[in-house]
XYZ file of C-alpha atoms in Angstrom:
121
model
C 89.066 84.515 91.128
C 89.212 88.230 91.520
C 89.815 90.758 94.408
C 88.557 94.171 94.274
C 89.381 96.937 96.885
C 87.982 100.153 97.820
C 89.076 102.447 100.357
C 87.680 105.482 102.489
C 89.202 107.851 104.616
C 88.469 109.398 108.289
C 89.788 111.403 110.911
C 89.319 110.506 114.384
C 90.920 111.033 117.913
C 91.557 108.620 120.505
C 93.509 108.053 123.677
C 95.482 104.477 124.831
C 96.650 103.638 127.927
C 99.076 100.849 128.698
C 101.431 101.514 125.937
C 105.049 101.869 125.813
C 104.527 105.564 124.194
C 103.291 106.637 127.740
C 101.488 109.855 128.296
C 101.892 110.961 124.411
C 99.438 107.984 123.744
C 97.163 108.516 126.970
C 96.490 111.933 125.956
C 93.603 112.497 123.515
C 95.177 112.671 119.925
C 94.023 112.388 116.367
C 94.988 110.494 113.428
C 94.207 110.267 109.953
C 93.137 106.919 109.062
C 92.886 105.116 105.576
C 90.610 101.937 105.523
C 90.679 99.423 102.623
C 88.066 96.731 102.107
C 88.637 93.866 99.906
C 86.087 91.657 98.457
C 86.945 88.375 96.491
C 84.857 86.422 94.016
C 83.884 85.670 90.548
C 82.407 88.217 88.220
C 78.709 87.738 87.566
C 77.914 86.663 83.997
C 75.237 89.118 83.699
C 77.062 92.340 85.292
C 80.515 91.423 84.793
C 81.002 92.569 88.278
C 82.433 90.671 91.431
C 80.314 93.011 93.625
C 78.333 96.349 92.698
C 80.718 98.738 94.110
C 78.002 101.261 94.503
C 76.259 98.898 97.151
C 79.723 98.436 98.949
C 80.214 102.351 99.020
C 76.911 102.694 100.599
C 78.188 100.713 103.362
C 81.277 101.918 103.711
C 80.007 105.540 103.807
C 77.774 104.525 106.820
C 80.914 103.214 108.668
C 82.841 106.215 107.694
C 80.310 108.568 109.306
C 80.256 106.294 112.363
C 84.156 107.274 112.777
C 84.716 110.168 111.048
C 85.573 113.480 113.221
C 84.751 111.142 116.321
C 86.397 110.488 119.782
C 86.800 106.655 119.023
C 86.946 105.602 122.687
C 83.194 106.625 122.939
C 82.155 104.204 120.349
C 81.406 101.177 122.598
C 81.129 98.391 120.069
C 84.652 99.062 118.949
C 86.399 98.437 122.349
C 89.720 99.763 123.095
C 90.383 102.273 119.981
C 93.500 100.173 118.332
C 94.003 99.423 114.644
C 93.210 95.872 115.369
C 89.655 96.772 116.892
C 88.971 99.336 114.168
C 89.669 96.563 111.321
C 87.332 94.268 113.018
C 84.734 96.924 113.629
C 84.743 97.845 110.061
C 84.544 93.953 109.020
C 81.516 93.423 111.234
C 79.525 96.491 109.947
C 80.242 95.176 106.180
C 80.446 91.431 106.233
C 77.037 91.282 104.813
C 77.739 93.691 101.866
C 79.765 91.543 99.969
C 82.162 88.489 100.536
C 85.003 90.161 102.450
C 88.630 88.748 102.195
C 90.247 91.522 104.343
C 89.674 94.856 106.082
C 93.114 96.954 106.330
C 93.197 100.262 108.399
C 96.306 102.560 107.872
C 97.880 105.154 109.855
C 100.011 106.462 106.886
C 101.639 109.218 109.135
C 102.791 106.542 111.525
C 103.921 103.903 108.783
C 101.343 101.658 110.417
C 98.570 99.328 109.481
C 96.600 96.240 110.648
C 94.587 93.796 108.575
C 91.524 91.756 109.933
C 90.896 88.367 107.769
C 87.454 87.793 109.703
C 86.854 85.511 112.429
C 88.768 82.254 112.700
C 87.283 78.757 112.744
Protein backbone atom coordinates (compact mmCIF):
# COMPACT_ATOMS: atom_id res chain seq x y z
CA UNK A 1 0.00 0.00 0.00
CA UNK A 2 1.28 3.46 -0.92
CA UNK A 3 0.30 6.98 0.03
CA UNK A 4 0.96 10.00 -2.18
CA UNK A 5 0.59 13.58 -0.98
CA UNK A 6 0.27 16.65 -3.18
CA UNK A 7 -0.02 20.16 -1.80
CA UNK A 8 -1.23 23.56 -2.92
CA UNK A 9 -1.19 27.01 -1.35
CA UNK A 10 -3.72 29.79 -1.25
CA UNK A 11 -4.18 33.18 0.35
CA UNK A 12 -7.58 34.04 1.76
CA UNK A 13 -9.37 36.23 4.28
CA UNK A 14 -12.04 35.44 6.81
CA UNK A 15 -13.72 36.69 9.95
CA UNK A 16 -14.72 34.41 12.82
CA UNK A 17 -17.01 35.36 15.64
CA UNK A 18 -17.41 33.66 18.99
CA UNK A 19 -13.76 32.72 19.54
CA UNK A 20 -11.55 33.47 22.51
CA UNK A 21 -9.52 35.76 20.23
CA UNK A 22 -12.37 38.27 20.41
CA UNK A 23 -12.28 41.36 18.20
CA UNK A 24 -9.04 40.32 16.48
CA UNK A 25 -10.81 37.27 15.08
CA UNK A 26 -14.08 39.06 14.33
CA UNK A 27 -12.40 41.58 12.01
CA UNK A 28 -11.63 40.50 8.47
CA UNK A 29 -8.07 39.24 8.37
CA UNK A 30 -6.01 37.06 6.07
CA UNK A 31 -3.88 33.95 6.20
CA UNK A 32 -1.57 31.97 3.98
CA UNK A 33 -2.88 28.41 3.79
CA UNK A 34 -1.24 25.18 2.66
CA UNK A 35 -3.49 22.25 1.79
CA UNK A 36 -2.20 18.69 1.49
CA UNK A 37 -4.24 16.02 -0.27
CA UNK A 38 -3.23 12.42 0.40
CA UNK A 39 -4.34 9.42 -1.65
CA UNK A 40 -3.78 5.74 -0.92
CA UNK A 41 -3.61 2.72 -3.14
CA UNK A 42 -1.53 0.23 -5.03
CA UNK A 43 0.24 1.31 -8.21
CA UNK A 44 -1.47 0.30 -11.44
CA UNK A 45 0.72 -2.40 -13.05
CA UNK A 46 0.54 -0.66 -16.44
CA UNK A 47 1.42 2.86 -15.29
CA UNK A 48 3.28 2.23 -12.04
CA UNK A 49 1.19 5.00 -10.45
CA UNK A 50 -1.30 5.03 -7.58
CA UNK A 51 -2.94 8.01 -9.28
CA UNK A 52 -2.07 10.20 -12.22
CA UNK A 53 -0.86 13.28 -10.33
CA UNK A 54 -1.71 15.43 -13.34
CA UNK A 55 -5.39 14.53 -13.00
CA UNK A 56 -5.32 15.15 -9.26
CA UNK A 57 -3.53 18.45 -9.85
CA UNK A 58 -6.30 19.61 -12.22
CA UNK A 59 -8.90 19.11 -9.52
CA UNK A 60 -6.71 20.76 -6.92
CA UNK A 61 -6.21 23.79 -9.17
CA UNK A 62 -9.99 24.22 -9.46
CA UNK A 63 -10.31 24.15 -5.67
CA UNK A 64 -7.39 26.56 -5.30
CA UNK A 65 -9.06 29.02 -7.69
CA UNK A 66 -12.25 28.81 -5.62
CA UNK A 67 -10.37 29.73 -2.41
CA UNK A 68 -7.40 31.86 -3.45
CA UNK A 69 -7.67 35.59 -2.71
CA UNK A 70 -11.29 35.19 -1.61
CA UNK A 71 -13.24 36.19 1.46
CA UNK A 72 -14.01 32.71 2.76
CA UNK A 73 -17.14 33.88 4.58
CA UNK A 74 -18.77 34.38 1.15
CA UNK A 75 -18.28 30.76 0.03
CA UNK A 76 -21.69 29.38 0.94
CA UNK A 77 -20.83 25.67 0.76
CA UNK A 78 -17.94 26.20 3.18
CA UNK A 79 -19.93 27.27 6.24
CA UNK A 80 -18.01 29.09 8.97
CA UNK A 81 -14.49 29.49 7.52
CA UNK A 82 -12.60 27.31 10.00
CA UNK A 83 -9.73 24.92 9.35
CA UNK A 84 -12.20 22.09 9.98
CA UNK A 85 -14.59 23.28 7.30
CA UNK A 86 -11.81 24.08 4.84
CA UNK A 87 -10.42 20.54 5.05
CA UNK A 88 -13.93 19.04 4.58
CA UNK A 89 -14.71 21.45 1.70
CA UNK A 90 -11.54 20.43 -0.17
CA UNK A 91 -12.25 16.72 0.44
CA UNK A 92 -15.76 17.03 -0.97
CA UNK A 93 -14.49 18.65 -4.15
CA UNK A 94 -11.72 16.10 -4.74
CA UNK A 95 -13.24 12.86 -3.46
CA UNK A 96 -14.05 11.65 -6.97
CA UNK A 97 -10.53 12.34 -8.31
CA UNK A 98 -8.83 9.56 -6.35
CA UNK A 99 -9.12 7.38 -3.26
CA UNK A 100 -8.48 10.08 -0.67
CA UNK A 101 -6.98 9.18 2.67
CA UNK A 102 -6.94 12.62 4.22
CA UNK A 103 -6.94 16.34 3.54
CA UNK A 104 -4.91 18.60 5.80
CA UNK A 105 -5.06 22.39 5.86
CA UNK A 106 -2.19 24.27 7.51
CA UNK A 107 -1.77 27.83 8.69
CA UNK A 108 1.97 27.59 9.16
CA UNK A 109 2.36 31.16 10.46
CA UNK A 110 -0.03 30.29 13.30
CA UNK A 111 1.41 26.78 13.88
CA UNK A 112 -2.04 25.30 13.23
CA UNK A 113 -3.47 22.57 11.06
CA UNK A 114 -6.51 20.36 10.75
CA UNK A 115 -6.88 16.99 9.04
CA UNK A 116 -10.11 15.54 7.69
CA UNK A 117 -10.33 11.78 7.06
CA UNK A 118 -13.68 11.74 5.29
CA UNK A 119 -17.18 11.00 6.46
CA UNK A 120 -17.53 8.46 9.23
CA UNK A 121 -19.78 5.49 8.91
